[in-house]
């Protein structure tokens, strides 16, 4: 019988470089100085000092661990800083290892755990389940900013690039020729996320993802607590339902408006498409602001889909958190965001007659004296 191999012993309890964390690590050598310079702190953490302190106070009990006789625990402040730095830069864990002098596996665990804590304990504060009064407030915002009445949100999907999961075949391979998971989001006119669905396969179309999502199920089953239909402003016609605006990749329904097909467009249809696009651009701009602030989205997320979903969830909530608590710092970002209309070429099936009737109500209203905009005819003529 062969002798058992002797157990391998660790040569070092902690690497000499990592042992210098408290003297040379980026958190211990830079954090206090950054707090004295609000501009540099915002550039480093993507939020103001006040917003950071507010966020830390909400999450501190869930990011605090006990010291042991073997080693000191990593503080809640450092855990949050490491996570924000990863989300703000998209740097690899190996790169962060040399910046913060923490182990690579330690940084990986910190980021995943902190993102999970953010999703669990920040969601109700910055992205609660909408109620009827919330939908009315959102609709008023769209009417004031985009002149689209009874609009409760702009819907679209964003492909988030991830590394190919092993043994996944082509499920995550999208029509843009890279591997991704999908962030399906409903946004309001303040560039905030209202409802999100995260983690669908990149190979799926927007319409299929929405239909299979909890958001789509609740909309079909009338469980979103939508207000009762009401007349469009200044109109004496029948009450119109509250609607979501989307591109042609989604199926038309009484609560989902999409553009008229490009063929056989008359002025009435062109005006409707123009007015719908003015409202729908808000979700495109929201995605743009999200990616500009949290630059982890500008490159492939080198994590498995489950952990990548945690990262996306955290970024969505942090986006809303900064829009609420740090709105003034978004001014420069907002000015650099331009909306782009990218149509999904997937087939969505024949629209139902109820959806067609609702779209006609809005199209007629936008051409009426009560609903027309002074510049809309000039706008559509310039697009021909």
Tab-separated table of C-alpha atoms in Angstrom:
chain	number	residue	atom	x	y	z
A	1	UNK	CA	0.000	0.000	0.000
A	2	UNK	CA	1.382	3.358	-1.073
A	3	UNK	CA	2.143	5.830	1.653
A	4	UNK	CA	-0.193	8.800	1.768
A	5	UNK	CA	1.307	12.053	0.589
A	6	UNK	CA	2.132	14.396	3.444
A	7	UNK	CA	-0.225	17.320	3.836
A	8	UNK	CA	1.027	20.451	2.136
A	9	UNK	CA	1.636	23.288	4.541
A	10	UNK	CA	1.211	26.893	3.653
A	11	UNK	CA	4.530	28.630	3.257
A	12	UNK	CA	3.062	31.935	4.437
A	13	UNK	CA	0.045	32.816	6.534
A	14	UNK	CA	-0.198	36.112	4.660
A	15	UNK	CA	1.862	37.391	1.748
A	16	UNK	CA	4.400	40.060	2.756
A	17	UNK	CA	2.935	42.533	0.248
A	18	UNK	CA	-0.613	42.033	1.566
A	19	UNK	CA	0.722	42.359	5.126
A	20	UNK	CA	1.502	46.006	4.353
A	21	UNK	CA	-2.173	46.798	3.747
A	22	UNK	CA	-2.530	49.047	6.793
A	23	UNK	CA	0.442	51.198	5.739
A	24	UNK	CA	0.375	51.150	1.936
A	25	UNK	CA	-3.073	49.957	0.907
A	26	UNK	CA	-5.103	52.464	-1.091
A	27	UNK	CA	-7.925	52.627	1.432
A	28	UNK	CA	-5.696	53.307	4.449
A	29	UNK	CA	-3.373	55.717	2.633
A	30	UNK	CA	-5.875	57.641	0.509
A	31	UNK	CA	-9.396	57.480	1.920
A	32	UNK	CA	-9.055	60.213	4.574
A	33	UNK	CA	-7.411	62.597	2.120
A	34	UNK	CA	-10.123	61.969	-0.481
A	35	UNK	CA	-12.817	62.959	1.996
A	36	UNK	CA	-11.191	66.389	2.254
A	37	UNK	CA	-11.622	66.993	-1.490
A	38	UNK	CA	-15.287	66.607	-2.586
A	39	UNK	CA	-14.461	66.719	-6.312
A	40	UNK	CA	-11.804	63.996	-6.077
A	41	UNK	CA	-14.025	61.873	-3.834
A	42	UNK	CA	-16.884	62.062	-6.338
A	43	UNK	CA	-14.539	61.097	-9.149
A	44	UNK	CA	-13.235	58.152	-7.102
A	45	UNK	CA	-16.516	56.780	-5.717
A	46	UNK	CA	-18.967	58.220	-8.292
A	47	UNK	CA	-20.962	59.930	-5.552
A	48	UNK	CA	-20.545	62.794	-3.095
A	49	UNK	CA	-19.174	62.409	0.425
A	50	UNK	CA	-22.646	63.094	1.837
A	51	UNK	CA	-24.263	60.451	-0.384
A	52	UNK	CA	-21.550	57.945	0.538
A	53	UNK	CA	-22.084	58.544	4.258
A	54	UNK	CA	-25.825	58.150	3.798
A	55	UNK	CA	-25.323	54.877	1.915
A	56	UNK	CA	-22.858	53.597	4.509
A	57	UNK	CA	-25.269	54.322	7.348
A	58	UNK	CA	-27.936	52.224	5.611
A	59	UNK	CA	-25.638	49.277	4.917
A	60	UNK	CA	-23.215	49.409	7.851
A	61	UNK	CA	-24.967	46.805	10.068
A	62	UNK	CA	-24.940	44.301	7.197
A	63	UNK	CA	-21.290	44.874	6.213
A	64	UNK	CA	-19.785	44.656	9.704
A	65	UNK	CA	-18.056	41.458	10.865
A	66	UNK	CA	-16.396	40.482	14.141
A	67	UNK	CA	-12.664	40.540	14.750
A	68	UNK	CA	-11.175	37.177	15.681
A	69	UNK	CA	-8.066	36.043	17.519
A	70	UNK	CA	-6.543	35.238	14.116
A	71	UNK	CA	-7.089	38.531	12.262
A	72	UNK	CA	-8.932	41.830	12.189
A	73	UNK	CA	-12.067	42.041	10.089
A	74	UNK	CA	-12.289	44.330	7.071
A	75	UNK	CA	-14.330	47.403	7.974
A	76	UNK	CA	-17.701	48.215	6.413
A	77	UNK	CA	-16.218	51.422	4.962
A	78	UNK	CA	-13.450	49.557	3.178
A	79	UNK	CA	-15.856	46.899	1.885
A	80	UNK	CA	-18.069	49.584	0.399
A	81	UNK	CA	-15.125	51.518	-1.060
A	82	UNK	CA	-13.702	48.384	-2.721
A	83	UNK	CA	-17.086	47.557	-4.229
A	84	UNK	CA	-17.751	51.086	-5.476
A	85	UNK	CA	-14.277	51.220	-6.987
A	86	UNK	CA	-14.904	47.972	-8.860
A	87	UNK	CA	-18.258	49.204	-10.157
A	88	UNK	CA	-16.880	52.637	-11.052
A	89	UNK	CA	-13.885	51.347	-13.028
A	90	UNK	CA	-14.532	47.747	-14.042
A	91	UNK	CA	-10.949	46.926	-13.017
A	92	UNK	CA	-10.164	43.249	-12.568
A	93	UNK	CA	-9.948	41.734	-9.104
A	94	UNK	CA	-6.223	41.216	-9.724
A	95	UNK	CA	-5.817	44.950	-10.346
A	96	UNK	CA	-7.776	45.823	-7.206
A	97	UNK	CA	-5.607	43.335	-5.307
A	98	UNK	CA	-2.535	45.494	-5.955
A	99	UNK	CA	-4.414	48.714	-5.190
A	100	UNK	CA	-5.989	47.715	-1.868
A	101	UNK	CA	-3.498	44.959	-0.917
A	102	UNK	CA	-6.307	42.494	-0.286
A	103	UNK	CA	-6.349	38.913	-1.548
A	104	UNK	CA	-7.982	38.346	-4.939
A	105	UNK	CA	-10.466	35.851	-3.494
A	106	UNK	CA	-11.131	38.259	-0.617
A	107	UNK	CA	-11.977	41.063	-3.049
A	108	UNK	CA	-14.216	38.733	-5.047
A	109	UNK	CA	-16.101	37.764	-1.898
A	110	UNK	CA	-16.395	41.396	-0.749
A	111	UNK	CA	-17.802	42.592	-4.090
A	112	UNK	CA	-20.368	39.788	-4.388
A	113	UNK	CA	-21.484	40.064	-0.762
A	114	UNK	CA	-21.743	43.868	-0.829
A	115	UNK	CA	-23.717	43.835	-4.093
A	116	UNK	CA	-26.101	41.305	-2.543
A	117	UNK	CA	-26.501	43.470	0.570
A	118	UNK	CA	-27.204	46.535	-1.591
A	119	UNK	CA	-29.955	44.676	-3.465
A	120	UNK	CA	-31.530	43.298	-0.308
A	121	UNK	CA	-31.462	46.422	1.862
A	122	UNK	CA	-31.575	49.375	-0.553
A	123	UNK	CA	-34.288	48.237	-2.944
A	124	UNK	CA	-37.308	49.344	-0.927
A	125	UNK	CA	-35.743	52.745	-0.326
A	126	UNK	CA	-34.876	53.673	-3.935
A	127	UNK	CA	-36.958	51.362	-6.159
A	128	UNK	CA	-40.109	50.343	-4.273
A	129	UNK	CA	-43.011	48.540	-5.920
A	130	UNK	CA	-45.073	51.296	-7.606
A	131	UNK	CA	-48.558	52.073	-6.370
A	132	UNK	CA	-51.361	53.935	-8.134
A	133	UNK	CA	-50.175	57.316	-6.864
A	134	UNK	CA	-46.644	56.544	-8.061
A	135	UNK	CA	-47.910	55.775	-11.568
A	136	UNK	CA	-49.821	59.063	-11.591
A	137	UNK	CA	-46.672	60.958	-10.577
A	138	UNK	CA	-44.670	59.226	-13.318
A	139	UNK	CA	-47.382	59.995	-15.880
A	140	UNK	CA	-47.343	63.662	-14.893
A	141	UNK	CA	-43.578	63.721	-15.353
A	142	UNK	CA	-43.803	62.328	-18.881
A	143	UNK	CA	-46.556	64.782	-19.777
A	144	UNK	CA	-44.516	67.745	-18.550
A	145	UNK	CA	-41.205	66.691	-20.100
A	146	UNK	CA	-42.205	64.743	-23.227
A	147	UNK	CA	-45.830	65.881	-23.752
A	148	UNK	CA	-47.003	62.254	-23.822
A	149	UNK	CA	-50.068	61.910	-21.549
A	150	UNK	CA	-50.959	58.803	-19.538
A	151	UNK	CA	-47.430	57.394	-20.000
A	152	UNK	CA	-46.221	55.360	-17.023
A	153	UNK	CA	-42.746	54.538	-18.285
A	154	UNK	CA	-40.372	53.873	-21.160
A	155	UNK	CA	-39.332	50.238	-21.655
A	156	UNK	CA	-36.272	48.724	-23.299
A	157	UNK	CA	-33.603	46.080	-22.858
A	158	UNK	CA	-29.827	46.523	-22.567
A	159	UNK	CA	-27.317	43.775	-23.280
A	160	UNK	CA	-24.633	43.550	-20.570
A	161	UNK	CA	-21.466	41.907	-21.871
A	162	UNK	CA	-20.237	38.936	-19.797
A	163	UNK	CA	-17.632	36.248	-20.342
A	164	UNK	CA	-18.971	33.066	-21.916
A	165	UNK	CA	-20.279	30.731	-19.198
A	166	UNK	CA	-18.907	27.186	-19.578
A	167	UNK	CA	-21.145	24.637	-21.305
A	168	UNK	CA	-23.715	27.335	-22.180
A	169	UNK	CA	-23.718	26.844	-25.944
A	170	UNK	CA	-25.256	29.838	-27.698
A	171	UNK	CA	-27.808	30.774	-25.031
A	172	UNK	CA	-25.919	33.915	-24.016
A	173	UNK	CA	-24.751	34.837	-27.547
A	174	UNK	CA	-26.751	37.826	-28.809
A	175	UNK	CA	-27.450	39.327	-32.220
A	176	UNK	CA	-24.644	41.869	-31.623
A	177	UNK	CA	-22.163	38.975	-31.715
A	178	UNK	CA	-21.076	38.822	-28.067
A	179	UNK	CA	-22.149	37.018	-24.885
A	180	UNK	CA	-24.514	38.903	-22.630
A	181	UNK	CA	-27.256	38.919	-20.053
A	182	UNK	CA	-30.144	41.335	-20.479
A	183	UNK	CA	-31.212	44.200	-18.258
A	184	UNK	CA	-34.899	44.808	-19.042
A	185	UNK	CA	-35.953	48.101	-17.489
A	186	UNK	CA	-38.864	50.489	-17.185
A	187	UNK	CA	-37.662	54.078	-16.623
A	188	UNK	CA	-39.413	57.325	-15.683
A	189	UNK	CA	-38.826	60.858	-16.957
A	190	UNK	CA	-36.307	61.555	-14.176
A	191	UNK	CA	-33.979	58.875	-15.583
A	192	UNK	CA	-34.716	56.494	-12.722
A	193	UNK	CA	-35.488	52.798	-12.936
A	194	UNK	CA	-39.019	51.888	-11.891
A	195	UNK	CA	-39.050	48.116	-12.492
A	196	UNK	CA	-36.247	45.876	-13.743
A	197	UNK	CA	-35.807	42.271	-14.829
A	198	UNK	CA	-32.176	41.090	-14.891
A	199	UNK	CA	-30.370	37.993	-16.069
A	200	UNK	CA	-32.203	36.733	-19.156
A	201	UNK	CA	-30.202	35.000	-21.888
A	202	UNK	CA	-28.644	37.355	-24.418
A	203	UNK	CA	-29.964	35.235	-27.303
A	204	UNK	CA	-33.587	36.026	-26.392
A	205	UNK	CA	-35.482	38.909	-27.998
A	206	UNK	CA	-36.760	41.836	-25.938
A	207	UNK	CA	-40.372	40.805	-26.534
A	208	UNK	CA	-39.768	37.227	-25.374
A	209	UNK	CA	-37.858	38.375	-22.283
A	210	UNK	CA	-40.601	40.817	-21.322
A	211	UNK	CA	-43.347	38.243	-21.875
A	212	UNK	CA	-41.564	35.734	-19.634
A	213	UNK	CA	-40.700	38.266	-16.935
A	214	UNK	CA	-42.624	38.912	-13.737
A	215	UNK	CA	-43.191	42.457	-14.956
A	216	UNK	CA	-44.858	41.171	-18.137
A	217	UNK	CA	-46.972	38.674	-16.204
A	218	UNK	CA	-48.210	41.355	-13.814
A	219	UNK	CA	-49.041	43.711	-16.687
A	220	UNK	CA	-51.056	41.038	-18.506
A	221	UNK	CA	-52.881	40.049	-15.317
A	222	UNK	CA	-53.626	43.695	-14.349
A	223	UNK	CA	-51.604	43.371	-11.134
A	224	UNK	CA	-49.451	46.502	-11.489
A	225	UNK	CA	-51.954	48.684	-9.609
A	226	UNK	CA	-52.380	50.937	-12.642
A	227	UNK	CA	-54.811	53.854	-12.292
A	228	UNK	CA	-58.155	53.690	-14.043
A	229	UNK	CA	-58.225	55.026	-17.630
A	230	UNK	CA	-58.763	58.769	-17.898
A	231	UNK	CA	-59.411	61.267	-20.651
A	232	UNK	CA	-56.408	62.761	-22.385
A	233	UNK	CA	-55.800	66.442	-21.458
A	234	UNK	CA	-58.290	68.758	-23.124
A	235	UNK	CA	-60.012	65.894	-24.908
A	236	UNK	CA	-63.723	65.109	-24.800
A	237	UNK	CA	-63.167	61.599	-26.143
A	238	UNK	CA	-63.331	58.290	-24.289
A	239	UNK	CA	-60.935	57.603	-21.391
A	240	UNK	CA	-57.573	56.264	-22.528
A	241	UNK	CA	-55.626	53.605	-20.578
A	242	UNK	CA	-52.237	54.328	-19.052
A	243	UNK	CA	-49.528	52.985	-21.330
A	244	UNK	CA	-45.859	52.028	-21.530
A	245	UNK	CA	-43.894	53.257	-24.560
A	246	UNK	CA	-41.456	50.893	-26.287
A	247	UNK	CA	-39.819	50.228	-29.651
A	248	UNK	CA	-41.047	47.843	-32.337
A	249	UNK	CA	-39.294	44.910	-30.663
A	250	UNK	CA	-42.249	44.646	-28.246
A	251	UNK	CA	-45.765	43.436	-28.884
A	252	UNK	CA	-48.568	45.992	-29.108
A	253	UNK	CA	-51.221	45.735	-26.392
A	254	UNK	CA	-53.705	48.058	-24.635
A	255	UNK	CA	-50.997	49.027	-22.123
A	256	UNK	CA	-47.971	48.809	-24.468
A	257	UNK	CA	-47.500	51.307	-27.291
A	258	UNK	CA	-45.003	50.748	-30.080
A	259	UNK	CA	-44.444	52.728	-33.337
A	260	UNK	CA	-46.401	52.240	-36.529
A	261	UNK	CA	-44.493	50.126	-39.090
A	262	UNK	CA	-42.292	52.131	-41.420
A	263	UNK	CA	-44.208	51.193	-44.530
A	264	UNK	CA	-47.195	53.291	-45.697
A	265	UNK	CA	-46.627	56.077	-43.172
A	266	UNK	CA	-48.869	59.114	-43.444
A	267	UNK	CA	-48.522	62.330	-41.429
A	268	UNK	CA	-50.770	61.013	-38.648
A	269	UNK	CA	-48.633	57.905	-38.167
A	270	UNK	CA	-45.389	59.854	-38.446
A	271	UNK	CA	-46.549	62.265	-35.748
A	272	UNK	CA	-47.437	59.377	-33.439
A	273	UNK	CA	-44.030	57.764	-33.999
A	274	UNK	CA	-42.305	61.087	-33.329
A	275	UNK	CA	-44.238	61.677	-30.109
A	276	UNK	CA	-43.641	58.120	-28.913
A	277	UNK	CA	-39.900	58.391	-29.639
A	278	UNK	CA	-39.694	61.611	-27.599
A	279	UNK	CA	-41.033	59.703	-24.601
A	280	UNK	CA	-39.118	56.478	-25.247
A	281	UNK	CA	-35.729	58.224	-25.356
A	282	UNK	CA	-35.771	58.500	-21.558
A	283	UNK	CA	-34.986	54.825	-21.074
A	284	UNK	CA	-32.151	55.078	-23.619
A	285	UNK	CA	-30.733	58.061	-21.738
A	286	UNK	CA	-31.125	56.211	-18.433
A	287	UNK	CA	-29.005	53.349	-19.764
A	288	UNK	CA	-26.457	55.883	-20.977
A	289	UNK	CA	-26.202	57.580	-17.582
A	290	UNK	CA	-25.917	54.172	-15.887
A	291	UNK	CA	-22.985	53.130	-18.104
A	292	UNK	CA	-21.259	56.512	-17.836
A	293	UNK	CA	-21.292	56.489	-14.047
A	294	UNK	CA	-20.667	52.772	-13.435
A	295	UNK	CA	-18.027	51.873	-15.989
A	296	UNK	CA	-18.058	48.199	-15.185
A	297	UNK	CA	-20.583	48.122	-18.062
A	298	UNK	CA	-18.069	49.455	-20.597
A	299	UNK	CA	-16.224	46.130	-20.752
A	300	UNK	CA	-17.053	42.479	-20.310
A	301	UNK	CA	-17.911	41.510	-16.730
A	302	UNK	CA	-15.534	38.653	-15.902
A	303	UNK	CA	-17.925	36.808	-13.605
A	304	UNK	CA	-20.390	33.955	-13.918
A	305	UNK	CA	-23.970	35.002	-14.799
A	306	UNK	CA	-25.251	34.746	-11.212
A	307	UNK	CA	-22.579	37.073	-9.854
A	308	UNK	CA	-22.860	39.364	-12.887
A	309	UNK	CA	-26.568	39.652	-12.093
A	310	UNK	CA	-25.683	40.745	-8.535
A	311	UNK	CA	-23.401	43.442	-9.969
A	312	UNK	CA	-26.111	44.710	-12.332
A	313	UNK	CA	-28.695	44.741	-9.540
A	314	UNK	CA	-26.384	46.778	-7.319
A	315	UNK	CA	-25.618	49.274	-10.102
A	316	UNK	CA	-29.315	49.779	-10.852
A	317	UNK	CA	-30.044	50.623	-7.209
A	318	UNK	CA	-26.941	52.796	-6.855
A	319	UNK	CA	-28.020	54.643	-10.006
A	320	UNK	CA	-31.387	55.449	-8.424
A	321	UNK	CA	-29.716	56.255	-5.114
A	322	UNK	CA	-27.421	58.844	-6.680
A	323	UNK	CA	-30.257	60.313	-8.764
A	324	UNK	CA	-32.222	60.860	-5.554
A	325	UNK	CA	-29.434	61.871	-3.161
A	326	UNK	CA	-26.866	63.349	-5.519
A	327	UNK	CA	-28.882	64.782	-8.410
A	328	UNK	CA	-26.729	67.888	-8.817
A	329	UNK	CA	-23.668	65.776	-9.629
A	330	UNK	CA	-25.513	64.210	-12.583
A	331	UNK	CA	-25.769	67.495	-14.477
A	332	UNK	CA	-22.551	66.987	-16.433
A	333	UNK	CA	-23.423	63.376	-17.170
A	334	UNK	CA	-26.917	64.300	-18.403
A	335	UNK	CA	-25.504	66.846	-20.840
A	336	UNK	CA	-23.251	64.247	-22.450
A	337	UNK	CA	-25.985	61.672	-22.986
A	338	UNK	CA	-27.681	61.454	-26.359
A	339	UNK	CA	-30.500	59.086	-27.106
A	340	UNK	CA	-30.189	56.512	-29.840
A	341	UNK	CA	-33.010	54.486	-31.303
A	342	UNK	CA	-31.975	50.909	-32.073
A	343	UNK	CA	-34.792	48.763	-33.337
A	344	UNK	CA	-34.935	45.070	-32.562
A	345	UNK	CA	-35.499	43.107	-35.757
A	346	UNK	CA	-37.223	40.196	-34.013
A	347	UNK	CA	-40.748	39.235	-34.895
A	348	UNK	CA	-43.346	39.931	-32.235
A	349	UNK	CA	-46.495	38.523	-33.766
A	350	UNK	CA	-49.685	40.160	-34.969
A	351	UNK	CA	-50.925	42.957	-32.662
A	352	UNK	CA	-54.327	42.527	-31.029
A	353	UNK	CA	-57.271	44.669	-32.028
A	354	UNK	CA	-57.476	46.224	-28.538
A	355	UNK	CA	-53.908	47.475	-28.789
A	356	UNK	CA	-54.542	48.857	-32.279
A	357	UNK	CA	-57.600	50.746	-31.022
A	358	UNK	CA	-55.680	52.329	-28.141
A	359	UNK	CA	-52.846	53.362	-30.463
A	360	UNK	CA	-55.383	54.986	-32.789
A	361	UNK	CA	-56.814	56.962	-29.854
A	362	UNK	CA	-53.378	58.410	-29.099
A	363	UNK	CA	-52.573	58.985	-32.788
A	364	UNK	CA	-55.814	60.923	-33.272
A	365	UNK	CA	-55.201	62.945	-30.117
A	366	UNK	CA	-51.693	63.974	-31.197
A	367	UNK	CA	-53.160	65.364	-34.435
A	368	UNK	CA	-56.012	67.203	-32.700
A	369	UNK	CA	-55.859	70.861	-31.613
A	370	UNK	CA	-55.839	69.733	-27.960
A	371	UNK	CA	-52.873	67.366	-28.305
A	372	UNK	CA	-50.755	68.747	-31.156
A	373	UNK	CA	-47.351	70.365	-30.588
A	374	UNK	CA	-46.493	73.535	-32.548
A	375	UNK	CA	-43.305	72.048	-33.993
A	376	UNK	CA	-44.350	68.458	-34.694
A	377	UNK	CA	-45.120	68.934	-38.397
A	378	UNK	CA	-41.752	70.564	-38.981
A	379	UNK	CA	-40.059	67.734	-37.042
A	380	UNK	CA	-41.585	64.932	-39.121
A	381	UNK	CA	-40.931	66.737	-42.405
A	382	UNK	CA	-37.272	66.996	-41.488
A	383	UNK	CA	-37.159	63.211	-40.968
A	384	UNK	CA	-38.440	62.256	-44.402
